[in-house]
Amino acid sequence: RFGPAPVQERLSCMARNNSIYVVANIGDKKPCDSSDPSCPRDGRYHYNTDVVFDAQGKLVARYHKYNLFLGESQFNYPKEPEAVTFETPFGKFGIFTCFDILFYEPAVVLVSKMQVDTVLFPTAWMNVLPFLTAIEFHSAWAMGMGVNVLAANTHNTSMEMTGSGIYAPTGARTYTYNMKTEDGHLLIAELDAHPRLSPASPPAVSWNSYALSVERFSQNGHEFTGIIFEDPFTFTELTKPGGNSTVCQKDLCCHLSYKMAEKRDDEVYVLGAFDGLHVFEGQYYLQV
């Protein structure tokens, strides 16, 4: 048997010497043999992996990424999605990686079935307007799921990868977004260890019944379709300097109350909705 890899040894010592938990995203090799029909030719599986060391330097959790993004062909899919949690003196934690956040397993399972307080989220997130922007998306996920999210994004401006943050169910506690330099940034914030039990925790909302109760504003006759990121959106132009607007696609209706500082001739603002299967760079359903 081999000892720990030097990188794991170093991470473990960092955790123990500083009495902190340390989370890192690394590659993991798992040997297999011919008794496993799906064993790769080189006799080992390669996984996109998160490891967690506790304050004593002990390896307390390991997660193999389940939803691989395009271009991750160097990695294998684990046979089953892993719902990985670990207990700390400051709450119950769950962990998953990057593209996982767009899918039910394991992300939603960790919250709904395993009841974690906080999610650890290493990512290499490419910001794509209008809906895959790191800070807005990760903050919204924390709000919608009612948990803390610690999102550590790699920083590579040439690939639009930026935007890390510490998010609570009540909103972002701190974040950084920097497209100008390649400098890293340390984020520090205080969070409720058990956000659901916090007096500040917002009451659970049935968004379905809320949406159905919203009165639909009249259409303004300025509707048209347009493509964003290969998705056919239904748009309505905001023709006035202020007011209320509704746009619908299939079962999804979006309501907007707005006011402009001024209505300019050289700018056009629209409200758009998309409800369907997104098929560019992987497939997943979206309501935007």
XYZ file of C-alpha atoms in Angstrom:
288
model
C 0.000 0.000 0.000
C 1.148 3.513 -0.751
C 1.286 6.323 1.791
C -0.610 9.562 1.295
C 0.340 11.700 -1.688
C 2.550 14.709 -0.780
C -0.285 17.135 -1.598
C -2.643 15.368 0.811
C 0.024 15.276 3.510
C 0.545 19.013 3.120
C -3.195 19.755 3.266
C -3.520 17.596 6.376
C -0.650 19.432 8.104
C -2.134 22.823 7.133
C -5.397 21.818 8.784
C -3.793 20.420 11.952
C -1.142 23.125 12.432
C -3.784 25.857 12.164
C -6.683 23.981 13.838
C -8.960 24.571 10.849
C -10.943 22.512 8.373
C -9.395 22.451 4.880
C -11.241 21.570 1.668
C -9.444 21.002 -1.634
C -10.326 19.856 -5.134
C -7.849 17.293 -6.534
C -7.709 14.250 -8.809
C -8.185 10.756 -7.365
C -7.057 7.417 -8.849
C -8.855 4.185 -7.894
C -7.381 0.883 -9.111
C -9.723 -1.672 -10.721
C -9.278 -4.985 -12.545
C -10.779 -7.166 -15.264
C -13.504 -8.435 -12.898
C -15.066 -4.985 -13.349
C -16.372 -4.815 -16.955
C -16.222 -1.012 -17.034
C -12.645 -0.785 -15.689
C -10.657 1.593 -17.950
C -7.797 0.151 -20.006
C -5.109 1.602 -17.738
C -6.572 -0.324 -14.769
C -7.773 2.678 -12.768
C -10.630 5.135 -12.493
C -9.822 8.842 -12.393
C -12.256 11.054 -10.474
C -12.699 14.790 -10.024
C -12.493 14.777 -6.232
C -13.016 16.985 -3.182
C -11.249 16.105 0.073
C -11.928 17.521 3.543
C -9.488 17.487 6.471
C -10.651 18.321 9.994
C -8.886 20.454 12.612
C -6.775 17.424 13.684
C -5.643 16.895 10.086
C -7.781 13.774 9.636
C -9.445 13.043 6.270
C -13.155 13.225 7.172
C -14.833 13.375 3.742
C -14.165 12.630 0.095
C -16.531 13.309 -2.790
C -16.295 12.186 -6.427
C -17.971 14.629 -8.838
C -21.062 13.064 -10.410
C -22.080 15.570 -13.115
C -19.063 16.071 -15.349
C -18.959 19.097 -17.651
C -17.940 18.952 -21.316
C -14.191 18.746 -21.691
C -13.689 16.752 -18.471
C -12.934 13.637 -20.512
C -9.882 12.920 -18.333
C -12.277 11.912 -15.535
C -14.649 8.969 -15.092
C -18.217 9.097 -13.808
C -18.723 7.421 -10.422
C -21.228 4.537 -10.672
C -23.666 6.220 -8.281
C -24.111 9.829 -7.134
C -22.523 10.248 -3.694
C -24.306 12.326 -1.044
C -21.321 13.237 1.155
C -21.819 14.953 4.510
C -19.760 15.456 7.650
C -20.527 16.830 11.100
C -18.542 19.676 12.673
C -18.919 21.571 15.977
C -20.432 24.342 13.804
C -23.091 22.512 11.825
C -23.592 19.744 9.282
C -21.786 20.176 5.960
C -22.370 18.793 2.473
C -20.064 18.972 -0.527
C -20.327 18.912 -4.323
C -18.489 20.424 -7.298
C -19.223 23.001 -9.997
C -21.656 21.587 -12.635
C -23.332 19.473 -9.905
C -25.237 22.550 -8.709
C -27.462 22.495 -11.820
C -28.821 19.002 -11.064
C -31.033 17.297 -8.485
C -28.418 14.718 -7.452
C -26.487 15.183 -5.283
C -27.068 18.916 -4.684
C -30.766 18.998 -3.780
C -30.581 15.617 -2.008
C -27.996 16.974 0.434
C -30.398 19.718 1.485
C -33.809 18.055 1.295
C -32.926 14.556 2.544
C -29.643 14.957 4.451
C -30.598 18.325 5.984
C -27.166 19.955 5.760
C -26.669 23.466 7.150
C -23.833 24.522 4.857
C -22.650 23.486 1.390
C -18.985 23.586 0.347
C -18.674 24.319 -3.346
C -15.309 24.231 -5.179
C -15.883 25.385 -8.755
C -14.365 26.553 -12.034
C -17.370 28.679 -12.991
C -17.561 30.391 -16.363
C -19.828 33.433 -16.116
C -22.511 33.409 -18.810
C -25.176 36.116 -18.960
C -28.006 36.279 -18.207
C -28.368 33.401 -15.760
C -25.071 31.607 -15.159
C -23.237 34.421 -13.406
C -21.417 33.062 -10.378
C -22.392 35.467 -7.607
C -26.057 35.817 -8.556
C -26.559 32.099 -9.229
C -24.778 30.813 -6.111
C -26.397 33.428 -3.891
C -29.828 32.543 -5.313
C -29.189 28.828 -4.718
C -28.388 29.530 -1.047
C -31.580 31.593 -0.723
C -33.789 29.108 -2.556
C -32.476 26.084 -0.644
C -32.245 27.820 2.737
C -28.607 26.902 3.427
C -25.206 28.580 3.641
C -23.049 28.170 0.506
C -19.262 28.630 0.537
C -18.328 28.991 -3.138
C -14.617 28.965 -4.013
C -14.180 29.752 -7.698
C -10.897 29.369 -9.522
C -9.696 32.679 -10.973
C -8.978 32.665 -14.698
C -10.141 35.804 -16.490
C -9.296 34.450 -19.965
C -12.041 31.839 -19.414
C -14.436 34.250 -17.619
C -13.863 32.314 -14.403
C -14.306 34.657 -11.445
C -16.744 35.247 -8.603
C -16.357 33.609 -5.190
C -18.552 34.231 -2.192
C -19.957 33.312 1.198
C -23.738 33.193 0.930
C -26.474 32.847 3.561
C -30.198 32.156 2.995
C -30.816 35.863 3.642
C -28.314 36.962 0.961
C -24.598 37.272 0.243
C -22.402 37.909 3.297
C -19.325 38.698 1.212
C -18.083 38.062 -2.317
C -15.383 39.045 -4.782
C -15.572 39.494 -8.555
C -12.515 40.601 -10.508
C -12.071 40.498 -14.292
C -9.130 42.936 -14.344
C -6.271 40.999 -12.690
C -5.392 37.412 -11.838
C -4.985 38.153 -8.104
C -6.636 35.859 -5.584
C -8.698 37.166 -2.679
C -9.364 35.894 0.848
C -12.995 36.115 1.984
C -14.041 36.101 5.659
C -17.592 36.285 7.023
C -19.662 35.172 10.011
C -22.529 32.755 9.368
C -25.251 31.073 11.406
C -24.113 27.490 12.047
C -27.732 26.303 11.721
C -29.392 28.846 9.411
C -32.811 27.145 9.492
C -32.950 27.570 13.281
C -31.847 31.197 13.165
C -34.442 33.816 14.157
C -33.389 35.755 11.026
C -34.312 32.769 8.846
C -37.095 33.699 6.408
C -40.263 31.565 6.694
C -40.724 28.853 4.072
C -42.591 30.195 1.035
C -44.684 28.181 -1.378
C -43.458 29.897 -4.537
C -46.009 28.019 -6.653
C -49.022 29.410 -4.798
C -47.373 32.830 -4.576
C -46.819 32.898 -8.345
C -50.391 31.819 -9.036
C -51.703 34.619 -6.801
C -49.842 37.363 -8.704
C -52.151 39.223 -11.027
C -50.988 39.217 -14.624
C -50.217 42.647 -16.048
C -51.606 43.321 -19.496
C -49.384 42.455 -22.446
C -48.122 45.497 -24.356
C -48.079 43.971 -27.830
C -44.300 44.347 -28.123
C -43.473 40.634 -27.782
C -40.863 38.891 -29.891
C -38.566 35.864 -29.656
C -34.782 35.957 -29.504
C -31.942 33.530 -28.888
C -29.664 33.762 -25.850
C -27.049 31.015 -25.325
C -28.965 28.900 -27.898
C -32.247 29.194 -25.921
C -35.363 30.703 -27.591
C -36.556 33.373 -25.126
C -39.878 35.198 -25.305
C -39.231 38.922 -24.844
C -41.343 41.982 -24.278
C -39.864 45.423 -24.819
C -40.056 47.910 -21.957
C -41.350 50.819 -24.017
C -42.201 53.240 -21.190
C -39.927 54.929 -18.596
C -41.645 52.922 -15.861
C -44.486 50.559 -15.106
C -45.426 46.894 -14.802
C -44.802 44.157 -17.320
C -45.463 40.424 -17.705
C -43.924 37.936 -20.092
C -44.820 34.229 -20.255
C -43.453 31.121 -21.928
C -45.288 27.814 -21.363
C -45.938 27.530 -17.607
C -43.491 30.256 -16.627
C -44.668 33.852 -16.149
C -42.319 36.640 -15.058
C -43.655 39.865 -13.565
C -41.641 43.076 -13.428
C -42.207 46.450 -11.792
C -39.581 48.920 -12.982
C -38.546 52.540 -13.247
C -35.833 54.003 -15.510
C -33.779 57.067 -14.639
C -34.450 58.141 -18.214
C -35.852 56.548 -21.362
C -33.062 56.853 -23.929
C -33.297 56.359 -27.679
C -29.961 54.536 -27.900
C -30.893 51.809 -25.363
C -33.452 49.007 -25.437
C -34.538 47.099 -22.325
C -36.535 43.876 -22.430
C -38.064 41.374 -20.025
C -37.532 37.795 -21.175
C -38.588 34.287 -20.164
C -37.393 30.820 -21.151
C -38.918 27.535 -19.992
C -37.452 24.412 -21.536
C -34.529 22.101 -22.147
C -31.229 23.936 -22.491
C -29.063 21.958 -24.947
C -25.838 23.953 -25.312
C -22.757 22.619 -23.440
C -24.684 19.804 -21.781
C -28.426 19.333 -21.277
C -30.508 20.525 -18.346
C -33.924 22.087 -17.859
C -34.158 25.799 -17.120
C -36.786 28.283 -16.084
C -35.291 31.756 -16.475
